Coordinates of C-alpha atoms in Angstrom, one line a residue:
M175 CA -50.8 30.6 -9.4
W176 CA -47.5 29.9 -8.2
K177 CA -44.6 32.5 -8.4
S178 CA -42.5 32.5 -11.3
M179 CA -39.5 33.3 -9.3
A180 CA -38.9 32.1 -5.4
V181 CA -39.2 34.8 -2.9
F182 CA -36.3 34.5 -0.7
L183 CA -36.4 35.3 3.1
L184 CA -33.0 35.7 4.1
L185 CA -31.8 35.3 7.6
T186 CA -28.5 35.8 7.8
V187 CA -28.1 36.3 11.1
L188 CA -25.3 37.8 13.2
F189 CA -26.1 35.6 16.2
F190 CA -23.1 35.2 17.9
C191 CA -23.0 34.9 21.8
G192 CA -23.5 38.3 23.9
C193 CA -24.2 40.3 20.7
S194 CA -26.7 42.7 21.5
S195 CA -27.6 44.0 18.5
F196 CA -29.5 41.3 17.1
V197 CA -33.1 41.1 16.1
C198 CA -35.1 37.7 16.2
P199 CA -37.0 37.6 12.8
R200 CA -40.6 38.1 13.2
T201 CA -41.0 34.7 11.5
C202 CA -38.9 33.0 13.8
R203 CA -38.3 32.7 17.5
C204 CA -35.4 33.0 19.5
F205 CA -33.6 31.3 22.6
S206 CA -30.3 31.8 24.1
N207 CA -28.6 29.6 21.5
T208 CA -31.7 28.6 19.2
I209 CA -33.8 29.7 16.2
R210 CA -37.1 28.3 15.4
C211 CA -39.0 29.3 12.3
N212 CA -42.8 28.8 11.6
N213 CA -45.0 28.9 8.5
V214 CA -42.5 30.2 5.8
T215 CA -44.2 29.9 2.9
E216 CA -41.6 31.2 0.7
G217 CA -39.3 29.4 -1.3
S218 CA -35.5 29.7 0.2
V219 CA -34.4 29.9 3.8
S220 CA -30.8 31.5 4.7
I221 CA -29.2 30.7 8.1
S222 CA -25.7 32.0 8.2
N223 CA -22.6 33.2 10.4
T224 CA -24.5 32.4 13.4
G225 CA -23.2 31.5 17.1
V226 CA -26.0 28.9 17.3
T227 CA -25.0 25.7 19.1
V228 CA -28.3 24.0 18.1
F229 CA -29.6 23.2 14.9
P230 CA -32.4 25.5 14.1
D231 CA -36.0 24.0 14.4
I232 CA -37.2 24.2 11.3
T233 CA -39.7 21.3 11.4
S234 CA -42.9 24.1 11.2
I235 CA -41.8 26.0 8.1
N236 CA -44.2 24.0 5.5
S237 CA -43.0 25.6 2.6
L238 CA -45.7 25.2 -0.6
E239 CA -42.8 26.4 -3.3
P240 CA -42.3 23.2 -5.7
E241 CA -38.3 23.8 -5.3
F242 CA -37.7 24.8 -1.9
I243 CA -33.8 25.6 -1.1
L244 CA -32.3 25.8 2.3
H245 CA -29.2 27.6 2.9
I246 CA -27.5 27.0 6.1
Y247 CA -23.8 27.7 6.0
D248 CA -20.8 29.0 8.1
N249 CA -22.4 28.2 11.4
L250 CA -18.9 26.9 12.7
Y251 CA -20.6 26.4 16.2
L252 CA -23.3 23.9 14.8
Q253 CA -22.2 20.3 15.4
E254 CA -24.6 18.0 14.6
I255 CA -27.8 17.6 13.0
P256 CA -30.6 15.5 15.2
P257 CA -33.1 13.2 14.1
N258 CA -36.1 14.5 12.6
T259 CA -34.5 17.8 11.5
F260 CA -36.1 18.5 8.8
T261 CA -39.4 16.5 9.1
G262 CA -42.5 19.0 7.7
M263 CA -40.8 21.7 6.3
T264 CA -41.9 20.8 2.5
R265 CA -43.6 18.2 1.0
E266 CA -41.6 19.2 -2.4
Y267 CA -38.2 18.3 -3.3
V268 CA -35.5 20.3 -1.4
T269 CA -31.8 21.7 -1.9
M270 CA -30.0 21.3 1.1
N271 CA -26.8 23.5 1.3
L272 CA -25.3 22.8 4.6
Y273 CA -21.9 23.4 3.9
N274 CA -19.0 25.2 5.6
N275 CA -20.2 24.7 9.5
G276 CA -18.7 22.9 12.2
I277 CA -20.9 20.0 11.7
R278 CA -19.6 16.8 13.2
E279 CA -22.2 13.8 13.1
I280 CA -25.3 13.3 11.5
H281 CA -27.6 11.2 13.4
E282 CA -29.9 8.2 12.5
H283 CA -33.2 9.6 10.5
A284 CA -32.0 12.9 10.2
F285 CA -33.6 13.5 7.0
N286 CA -36.6 11.1 7.8
G287 CA -39.7 12.8 6.0
T288 CA -37.8 14.8 3.0
K289 CA -37.5 14.5 -0.3
I290 CA -33.8 15.8 -1.0
D291 CA -33.1 16.8 -4.6
K292 CA -29.3 17.8 -3.5
L293 CA -27.6 17.7 -0.6
V294 CA -24.0 19.5 -0.7
L295 CA -22.2 19.2 2.8
K296 CA -18.8 20.1 1.5
N297 CA -16.2 21.7 3.8
N298 CA -17.6 20.6 6.7
R299 CA -13.9 19.5 7.8
N300 CA -15.0 18.0 11.0
L301 CA -17.7 15.6 9.6
K302 CA -16.7 12.0 10.6
V303 CA -20.2 10.1 11.2
I304 CA -23.0 10.0 9.2
H305 CA -25.4 7.2 10.3
T306 CA -25.8 4.2 8.6
D307 CA -30.0 5.0 8.9
A308 CA -29.2 9.0 8.5
F309 CA -31.4 9.1 5.2
K310 CA -33.7 6.4 6.3
G311 CA -37.2 7.6 5.7
A312 CA -36.2 10.2 2.9
T313 CA -36.7 10.1 -0.8
G314 CA -32.8 11.0 -2.3
P315 CA -30.8 12.6 -2.3
G316 CA -29.8 12.5 -6.3
V317 CA -26.9 14.3 -5.6
L318 CA -24.6 14.1 -2.9
D319 CA -21.1 16.3 -2.1
V320 CA -19.3 15.5 0.9
S321 CA -16.2 17.0 -0.3
A322 CA -13.4 18.1 1.8
T323 CA -14.8 16.6 5.4
A324 CA -13.4 14.0 7.5
L325 CA -15.7 11.3 6.9
T326 CA -13.8 7.9 6.9
K327 CA -17.3 6.4 5.0
L328 CA -20.2 6.9 3.8
P329 CA -23.6 5.0 4.7
S330 CA -24.0 1.5 4.1
Q331 CA -28.2 2.6 3.2
G332 CA -29.6 5.3 1.8
L333 CA -27.7 6.0 -1.2
E334 CA -29.7 4.0 -3.6
S335 CA -31.3 7.1 -5.3
V336 CA -27.6 8.8 -5.6
L337 CA -27.1 9.8 -9.3
V338 CA -24.1 12.3 -8.9
L339 CA -21.5 12.0 -5.3
L340 CA -18.8 14.6 -5.0
A341 CA -16.3 13.5 -2.3
Q342 CA -12.8 15.6 -3.6
S343 CA -10.3 16.3 -1.1
A344 CA -12.0 14.1 1.2
Y345 CA -8.6 12.2 2.3
A346 CA -10.3 10.1 5.1
L347 CA -12.7 8.2 3.0
K348 CA -10.4 5.6 2.3
S349 CA -13.2 3.1 1.4
L350 CA -16.5 3.0 -0.4
P351 CA -19.7 1.8 0.9
P352 CA -21.3 -1.6 -0.6
L353 CA -21.4 -0.8 -4.4
Q354 CA -25.1 -2.3 -4.8
G355 CA -26.2 0.6 -2.5
L356 CA -25.1 3.3 -5.5
W357 CA -27.5 1.2 -8.3
S358 CA -28.3 4.5 -9.6
L359 CA -24.9 6.3 -10.2
R360 CA -24.0 8.2 -13.3
E361 CA -21.6 10.4 -12.0
A362 CA -18.6 10.5 -9.5
H363 CA -15.8 12.9 -8.5
L364 CA -13.5 11.1 -6.0
T365 CA -10.3 11.6 -4.1
Y366 CA -8.7 8.5 -5.0
N367 CA -8.5 7.1 -8.4
S368 CA -8.6 3.4 -7.0
H369 CA -12.1 4.4 -6.1
C370 CA -13.1 4.9 -9.8
C371 CA -11.3 1.9 -10.4
A372 CA -13.8 0.0 -8.6
L373 CA -16.5 1.9 -9.6
L374 CA -16.3 1.6 -13.3
S375 CA -15.2 -2.5 -12.8
W376 CA -18.6 -2.8 -10.9
N377 CA -20.5 -0.9 -13.6
T378 CA -19.3 -2.9 -16.3
H379 CA -20.8 -6.0 -14.2
R380 CA -23.6 -3.5 -13.9
V381 CA -24.2 -3.7 -17.5
Q382 CA -23.4 -7.2 -17.8
H383 CA -26.4 -7.6 -15.8
V384 CA -28.7 -5.2 -17.5
I385 CA -28.1 -6.7 -21.3
G386 CA -28.5 -10.3 -19.8
G387 CA -31.8 -9.0 -18.4
S388 CA -30.8 -10.4 -14.7
A389 CA -31.4 -6.9 -13.3
D390 CA -34.4 -6.0 -11.7
S391 CA -36.1 -3.2 -14.7
T392 CA -38.2 -1.6 -11.9
L393 CA -34.5 -0.2 -10.8
L394 CA -34.2 1.6 -13.9
M395 CA -37.9 2.7 -14.3
D396 CA -38.7 3.6 -10.6
M397 CA -35.7 6.1 -10.3
P398 CA -36.8 9.2 -8.2
F399 CA -37.4 12.5 -10.4
F400 CA -34.9 15.1 -9.7
P401 CA -35.7 18.4 -11.2
E402 CA -32.0 20.0 -10.9
I403 CA -30.1 17.0 -12.4
D404 CA -29.1 17.4 -16.1
L405 CA -28.5 13.5 -16.3
L406 CA -32.6 12.8 -16.4
V407 CA -34.2 15.6 -18.5
E408 CA -38.2 15.4 -19.2
D409 CA -39.3 17.0 -22.5
D410 CA -42.8 17.4 -23.4
G411 CA -42.1 19.2 -26.4
F412 CA -44.0 16.3 -28.4
G413 CA -47.0 15.6 -25.8
D414 CA -48.2 12.2 -25.7
V415 CA -46.3 11.0 -29.0
N416 CA -44.6 7.7 -28.8
F417 CA -42.0 7.3 -30.4
H418 CA -40.5 3.8 -29.6
Y419 CA -37.7 2.4 -31.8
P420 CA -37.0 -1.5 -29.9
E421 CA -33.6 -1.6 -31.4
L422 CA -33.0 1.5 -29.1
D423 CA -34.1 -0.1 -26.1
F424 CA -30.4 -1.1 -25.0
C425 CA -29.4 2.4 -25.2
Q426 CA -32.0 3.7 -22.8
T427 CA -31.7 1.4 -20.0
R428 CA -27.6 0.9 -20.3
P429 CA -26.3 2.6 -17.2
T430 CA -23.5 4.5 -18.0
L431 CA -21.0 6.1 -15.3
V432 CA -18.2 9.0 -15.7
C433 CA -15.6 9.3 -13.0
T434 CA -12.9 11.0 -11.7
P435 CA -10.0 10.8 -11.4
E436 CA -8.7 8.4 -13.9
E437 CA -6.3 5.7 -13.3
D438 CA -2.4 6.9 -13.6
A439 CA 0.8 5.2 -14.4
F440 CA 1.4 4.3 -11.1
N441 CA -2.1 3.0 -9.9
P442 CA -3.6 0.8 -12.8
C443 CA -7.0 -0.9 -12.2
E444 CA -5.6 -4.3 -11.4
D445 CA -4.9 -6.4 -8.5
I446 CA -1.5 -6.1 -6.8
A447 CA -0.4 -9.4 -8.4
G448 CA -1.1 -8.4 -11.9
F449 CA -0.4 -11.7 -13.3
G450 CA -2.1 -14.9 -12.7
F451 CA 1.5 -16.9 -12.7
L452 CA 2.9 -14.0 -10.5
R453 CA 0.4 -15.0 -7.8
V454 CA 1.8 -18.8 -8.2
A455 CA 5.7 -17.5 -8.1
I456 CA 5.3 -15.0 -5.3
W457 CA 3.8 -17.8 -2.9
F458 CA 6.6 -20.2 -3.5
I459 CA 9.3 -17.5 -3.5
N460 CA 8.3 -16.5 -0.1
I461 CA 7.9 -19.6 1.5
L462 CA 11.0 -21.1 0.0
A463 CA 13.1 -17.7 1.4
I464 CA 11.3 -17.8 4.9
A465 CA 12.1 -21.8 5.0
G466 CA 15.6 -21.3 4.2
N467 CA 16.8 -18.5 6.0
L468 CA 14.8 -19.5 9.1
T469 CA 16.4 -22.9 9.1
V470 CA 19.7 -21.1 8.7
L471 CA 19.0 -18.9 12.1
L472 CA 17.7 -22.1 14.0
V473 CA 21.0 -24.5 13.3
F474 CA 23.5 -21.5 13.9
F475 CA 21.6 -20.0 17.1
T476 CA 20.9 -24.0 18.2
S477 CA 24.9 -24.6 17.5
R478 CA 27.3 -25.4 20.0
N479 CA 30.7 -24.3 18.1
K480 CA 32.2 -21.1 19.1
L481 CA 30.7 -18.3 17.4
T482 CA 33.2 -16.9 15.0
V483 CA 32.8 -14.4 12.2
P484 CA 32.0 -16.3 9.4
R485 CA 28.8 -17.5 11.4
F486 CA 28.2 -14.1 12.7
L487 CA 28.1 -12.4 9.0
M488 CA 26.0 -15.5 8.3
C489 CA 23.3 -14.6 10.7
Q490 CA 23.2 -11.2 9.7
L491 CA 22.7 -12.4 6.2
A492 CA 20.1 -14.9 6.7
F493 CA 18.1 -12.7 9.0
A494 CA 18.1 -9.8 6.2
D495 CA 16.8 -12.3 3.8
L496 CA 14.1 -13.6 5.9
C497 CA 13.0 -9.8 6.2
I498 CA 12.2 -9.9 2.1
G499 CA 10.6 -13.3 2.8
V500 CA 8.2 -11.6 5.1
Y501 CA 7.7 -8.7 2.9
L502 CA 6.8 -11.1 0.2
L503 CA 4.4 -12.6 2.3
M504 CA 2.6 -9.5 3.1
I505 CA 2.1 -8.8 -0.2
A506 CA 1.1 -12.4 -1.4
T507 CA -1.4 -12.2 1.7
V508 CA -2.9 -9.0 0.7
D509 CA -3.3 -9.8 -2.9
L510 CA -4.9 -13.2 -1.9
R511 CA -7.2 -11.8 0.2
T512 CA -8.4 -8.9 -2.3
R513 CA -8.4 -10.6 -5.4
G514 CA -10.7 -9.1 -8.0
R515 CA -11.6 -6.5 -5.6
Y516 CA -8.4 -4.9 -4.8
S517 CA -9.5 -1.5 -6.2
Q518 CA -11.9 -1.2 -3.5
H519 CA -9.2 -1.8 -0.5
A520 CA -6.2 0.1 -2.2
I521 CA -6.5 3.0 -0.4
E522 CA -6.8 1.5 2.9
W523 CA -4.1 -0.9 2.1
Q524 CA -1.3 2.3 0.4
T525 CA -2.0 4.2 3.2
G526 CA -2.4 2.0 6.3
P527 CA 0.5 0.5 8.6
G528 CA 0.7 -2.6 6.9
C529 CA 2.1 -1.4 3.5
S530 CA 4.4 1.3 5.2
T531 CA 5.6 -2.3 7.6
A532 CA 6.1 -4.4 4.2
G533 CA 8.0 -1.3 2.3
F534 CA 10.5 -0.5 5.3
L535 CA 11.0 -4.2 5.2
S536 CA 11.9 -4.5 1.6
V537 CA 14.3 -1.4 1.8
F538 CA 15.8 -2.5 5.4
G539 CA 16.3 -6.0 4.5
G540 CA 17.1 -5.4 0.9
E541 CA 20.0 -3.1 1.5
L542 CA 21.2 -5.2 4.7
S543 CA 20.9 -8.1 3.0
V544 CA 23.6 -6.5 0.1
Y545 CA 25.5 -4.8 2.7
T546 CA 26.0 -8.3 4.6
L547 CA 27.5 -9.6 1.4
S548 CA 29.8 -7.0 0.7
T549 CA 31.3 -7.3 4.4
I550 CA 31.3 -11.3 4.0
T551 CA 33.2 -11.0 0.6
L552 CA 35.3 -8.4 2.1
E553 CA 36.2 -10.5 5.3
R554 CA 37.0 -13.4 2.8
W555 CA 39.2 -11.4 0.9
H556 CA 41.2 -9.7 3.8
T557 CA 41.4 -13.2 5.5
I558 CA 43.1 -14.7 2.5
T559 CA 45.9 -11.9 1.6
N560 CA 46.8 -11.5 5.3
A561 CA 46.9 -15.5 5.7
L562 CA 50.5 -14.9 7.6
Q563 CA 49.7 -12.0 10.0
V564 CA 47.0 -13.1 12.1
E565 CA 46.7 -10.3 13.8
R566 CA 45.5 -8.5 10.9
Q567 CA 42.3 -10.8 10.7
L568 CA 38.9 -9.7 11.3
V569 CA 37.8 -10.2 15.1
L570 CA 33.9 -10.9 16.3
K571 CA 34.0 -7.5 18.2
Q572 CA 35.4 -5.5 14.6
A573 CA 32.6 -7.3 12.2
A574 CA 30.3 -6.4 15.1
A575 CA 31.0 -2.8 15.1
I576 CA 30.9 -3.2 10.9
M577 CA 27.6 -4.5 11.4
A578 CA 26.3 -2.0 13.9
A579 CA 27.2 0.7 11.2
G580 CA 25.1 -1.3 8.7
W581 CA 22.0 -1.7 10.4
L582 CA 22.1 2.1 11.5
V583 CA 22.5 2.9 7.5
C584 CA 19.9 0.7 6.6
V585 CA 17.5 1.5 9.5
G586 CA 17.7 5.0 8.0
M587 CA 17.2 4.3 4.2
G588 CA 14.1 2.6 5.3
M589 CA 12.7 5.4 7.7
L590 CA 12.9 8.0 4.9
P591 CA 10.1 7.3 2.9
L592 CA 8.3 7.2 6.7
V593 CA 9.3 11.1 7.2
G594 CA 8.6 12.4 3.7
V595 CA 11.5 11.4 1.7
S596 CA 9.9 9.5 -0.8
S597 CA 6.9 7.8 0.1
Y598 CA 5.9 3.7 0.2
T599 CA 2.2 4.6 -0.8
K600 CA 2.5 5.3 -4.1
V601 CA 2.1 1.8 -5.9
S602 CA 0.2 -1.3 -4.6
M603 CA 3.8 -3.5 -4.0
C604 CA 4.9 -0.6 -1.3
L605 CA 8.3 0.5 -2.6
P606 CA 9.6 3.5 -2.6
M607 CA 8.2 4.9 -6.6
D608 CA 7.9 8.6 -5.7
I609 CA 10.3 10.6 -7.3
E610 CA 8.3 14.0 -7.4
T611 CA 10.4 15.8 -5.6
P612 CA 13.8 16.5 -5.9
L613 CA 14.9 14.8 -2.7
A614 CA 13.1 11.6 -3.4
Q615 CA 14.6 11.4 -7.0
A616 CA 18.5 11.8 -4.6
F617 CA 17.2 9.2 -2.5
I618 CA 16.0 6.3 -5.2
I619 CA 19.3 7.2 -7.1
I620 CA 22.0 6.8 -3.9
I621 CA 20.5 3.3 -3.2
L622 CA 20.5 2.5 -6.5
L623 CA 24.4 3.6 -6.8
F624 CA 24.6 1.8 -3.1
N625 CA 23.4 -1.7 -4.9
V626 CA 25.8 -1.4 -8.1
G627 CA 28.5 -0.4 -5.9
A628 CA 27.9 -3.2 -4.2
F629 CA 27.8 -5.6 -6.7
I630 CA 31.3 -4.2 -7.9
V631 CA 32.9 -4.6 -5.0
V632 CA 31.8 -8.2 -4.6
C633 CA 33.0 -9.2 -8.4
V634 CA 36.6 -7.6 -7.5
C635 CA 37.0 -9.5 -4.4
Y636 CA 36.1 -12.8 -5.7
V637 CA 38.3 -12.0 -8.8
L638 CA 41.2 -11.2 -6.0
I639 CA 40.3 -14.4 -3.8
Y640 CA 40.6 -16.6 -7.0
L641 CA 44.1 -15.3 -8.0
A642 CA 45.7 -15.8 -4.1
V643 CA 43.8 -19.3 -3.9
K644 CA 44.9 -20.5 -7.0
N645 CA 48.3 -22.5 -7.0
P646 CA 50.8 -21.3 -9.9
E647 CA 52.7 -24.6 -9.7
F648 CA 49.1 -26.5 -11.0
P649 CA 47.4 -24.7 -13.3
G650 CA 45.4 -27.0 -14.6
R651 CA 44.4 -28.5 -11.7
G652 CA 40.6 -29.2 -11.1
A653 CA 40.4 -27.3 -7.8
D654 CA 40.8 -24.2 -9.3
T655 CA 38.0 -25.1 -12.0
R656 CA 35.6 -26.1 -9.1
I657 CA 36.6 -22.3 -7.2
A658 CA 35.9 -20.6 -10.6
K659 CA 32.6 -22.3 -11.0
R660 CA 31.6 -21.5 -7.5
M661 CA 32.3 -17.9 -7.7
A662 CA 30.8 -17.7 -10.8
V663 CA 27.7 -19.0 -9.3
L664 CA 27.6 -16.2 -6.6
I665 CA 28.3 -13.5 -9.0
F666 CA 25.8 -14.5 -11.4
T667 CA 22.9 -14.7 -8.5
D668 CA 24.3 -11.1 -7.4
F669 CA 24.0 -9.8 -11.1
L670 CA 20.7 -11.7 -12.0
C671 CA 19.2 -9.7 -8.5
M672 CA 20.4 -6.6 -9.2
A673 CA 21.4 -5.9 -12.7
P674 CA 17.4 -6.1 -14.2
I675 CA 16.2 -4.0 -11.5
S676 CA 18.7 -1.5 -11.2
F677 CA 18.8 -0.4 -14.8
F678 CA 15.0 0.1 -15.4
A679 CA 15.2 1.7 -11.8
I680 CA 17.6 4.1 -12.7
S681 CA 15.8 5.1 -15.6
A682 CA 12.5 5.7 -14.1
A683 CA 14.6 7.5 -11.0
F684 CA 15.8 10.2 -14.3
K685 CA 12.1 10.3 -15.0
V686 CA 12.9 8.5 -18.5
P687 CA 10.5 4.8 -17.5
L688 CA 11.2 2.1 -19.8
I689 CA 8.6 -0.2 -18.1
T690 CA 5.2 0.0 -16.8
V691 CA 4.5 -1.1 -13.0
T692 CA 2.2 -3.4 -14.3
N693 CA 5.3 -5.3 -15.9
S694 CA 7.9 -4.1 -13.3
K695 CA 6.1 -6.6 -10.8
I696 CA 7.5 -9.4 -13.1
L697 CA 10.8 -8.2 -12.1
L698 CA 10.1 -7.3 -8.2
V699 CA 8.6 -10.7 -8.0
L700 CA 11.0 -13.2 -10.1
F701 CA 14.3 -11.4 -9.5
F702 CA 14.0 -8.9 -6.7
P703 CA 14.2 -11.6 -4.1
I704 CA 16.9 -14.0 -5.8
N705 CA 19.2 -13.6 -3.6
S706 CA 16.8 -14.0 -0.6
C707 CA 16.3 -17.4 -2.0
A708 CA 19.7 -18.4 -3.2
N709 CA 21.9 -17.1 -0.2
P710 CA 20.7 -19.6 2.1
F711 CA 21.8 -22.4 0.2
L712 CA 24.8 -21.1 -1.1
Y713 CA 26.6 -19.7 1.8
A714 CA 25.2 -22.1 4.5
I715 CA 22.5 -25.0 3.6
F716 CA 24.6 -26.7 1.0
T717 CA 28.4 -26.2 3.3
K718 CA 29.5 -29.4 5.2
A719 CA 29.7 -27.4 8.4
F720 CA 25.8 -26.6 7.9
R721 CA 25.2 -30.2 7.8
K722 CA 27.4 -30.8 10.6
D723 CA 25.7 -28.4 13.0
T724 CA 22.2 -30.0 11.4
Y725 CA 23.3 -33.0 12.5
Q726 CA 24.5 -32.1 16.0
L727 CA 21.3 -30.5 16.6
M728 CA 19.1 -33.5 15.7
S729 CA 21.8 -35.6 17.9
A730 CA 21.0 -33.4 21.0
M731 CA 17.0 -34.5 20.2
G732 CA 17.8 -37.8 20.0
C733 CA 18.5 -39.1 16.4
C734 CA 21.1 -39.0 13.5
K735 CA 24.0 -39.7 16.5
T736 CA 26.0 -41.9 14.1
K737 CA 26.2 -39.2 11.2
A738 CA 26.9 -36.2 14.1
S739 CA 29.9 -38.3 15.3
V740 CA 31.1 -39.3 11.8
Y741 CA 31.0 -34.6 11.1
R742 CA 32.9 -34.6 14.5
M743 CA 35.7 -36.9 13.3
K744 CA 36.2 -35.5 10.3
A745 CA 36.5 -32.1 11.5
Y746 CA 38.8 -33.4 13.9
C747 CA 41.3 -34.8 11.3
S748 CA 41.0 -32.1 8.9
E749 CA 42.2 -29.6 11.5
N750 CA 45.2 -31.6 12.5
A751 CA 46.2 -32.1 8.6
I752 CA 46.1 -28.4 8.4
K753 CA 48.1 -27.8 11.3
N754 CA 50.8 -30.6 10.8
L755 CA 51.0 -28.7 7.1
L756 CA 51.2 -24.9 8.7
S757 CA 54.3 -26.5 10.8
T758 CA 56.7 -27.5 8.1
S759 CA 59.2 -24.7 7.1
N760 CA 58.7 -25.1 3.0
V761 CA 55.5 -23.3 3.0
T762 CA 55.0 -21.0 0.0
Q763 CA 52.9 -18.0 0.3
A764 CA 50.5 -19.1 -2.2
D765 CA 50.3 -22.6 0.0
C766 CA 49.6 -20.4 3.0
C767 CA 46.8 -18.6 1.2
A768 CA 45.0 -21.9 0.2
V769 CA 45.5 -23.2 3.5
Q770 CA 44.3 -20.3 5.2
W771 CA 41.2 -20.3 2.6
L772 CA 40.6 -24.1 3.9
T773 CA 40.7 -23.1 7.6
S774 CA 37.9 -20.9 6.8
V775 CA 36.1 -23.0 5.0
I776 CA 36.1 -25.5 8.0
H777 CA 34.9 -23.1 10.4
S778 CA 32.4 -21.4 8.6
G779 CA 31.1 -24.0 6.1
Q780 CA 31.8 -21.6 3.1
C781 CA 32.1 -24.3 1.2
F782 CA 30.9 -22.2 -1.9
L783 CA 33.0 -19.3 -0.6

């Protein structure tokens, strides 16, 4: 007759090195740094608060209790579980409480020959490795608790019988094992909600397989019995009476799964792109932005013309917009590689160096583009309004100093989320959307106000430029209309890029979100990179000067020599005509402004202003 209550053998050993008061239990043999226990037939063994460095030899315990419990905890110098550690301990199911030790590694075949009902490894904060074959030769575990450990991955084998998985506060566990190896899983309490998204998505497919009859029924019928688990309860109250209702077979076999934490507003259970058409659009936009801006940089760097202030600023703008193109390329690549299974890789991506790099490029490139656009517009306005005062015009050294200051500001903005002010890890698009602290909230608001202020500066400067260039004697001439249209195009592209994002971002920054993260991806893909795609064309590629530089480059390569000669001749004639006009005595202030604008057009190619 088994005892109604298990008899506990407490080996609460105060076994620190050099402790003279330690007395070895009569059922064990003690050495300098190990304990060996034999022929323990009671239902529980506890070894705690010791200084042992080698795992106790408990292979000869041979307990006959049906529910054996092994407590080994608070042994801070116990660093590993070697192979075959528990072989022969008991033939029945065992609960192993191996928590709060100094365990760093669990070797292959560590649990060989055991039937594990519950395995608790929580609070082994140095535990980094459980070998793939650690559970080989073992049955179970039914419950596995690896909370508050340093594990980076779970073994890919031996988890087929796990019904309950606990991995809370396991921040290093950024990826799950192959989900097919968790076939029996019914309940999971994890650290990251994206892992729950992956499990629930997989469970949906598992249900469909069961309903469709494609699942192996033996996987459902032959699951081991774990007496301590509430999810599987045996009730023998009706003896051998078989109440069978065929219409309820589906309910009996449907594998349900409960998982926490659930998805939140920042991390919905979806791919990075969210929508199918965005997946196509993001590739088109990033290729356009990269190709356009690389072309501008290539032509300007290989041009034999003198590096002027407008050309220098154009190169800065092209580089900033190229950063946005590279950012979109990184996002599109990860989306393509993780399509349909992003949740399984979400934490690895969002907390990894790739997402941090992409986020930095988005903030740095975006703000540097805005800053450079404002500088270009201010330089044009300053040059035109000071047409008669050549000494007040911006020189290359001054432009370099202005852009150096802009680089410092924009690099600082990009670096702040990397040092804890907001974060790039909040969303899959790697943008700083974390506003949980007042400092992070202030950071986002400052960026948005910076963008809005830059847009106002651009608008005001273009209006002033138009008023300065316009000839009052011929108000109806077609040139004024063309200039106004070109200015309208530039302002409209800036407005499309900044207005929608700024409006929704400011509302979200004040914690009154008007749009979901899923829908915000439409703005981030279709509106955020508008300037990066349009700027190289509006400010460079569509200009005559750029075409001249392009033909000169191609001429140096042995082709299009005739076209290059034509453009050189046109430029020479235009400069001579302007010099002759300036040499006349009856030139008005408005005419001089117009001539100065034409001069800047010829040297920089800014036919779109």
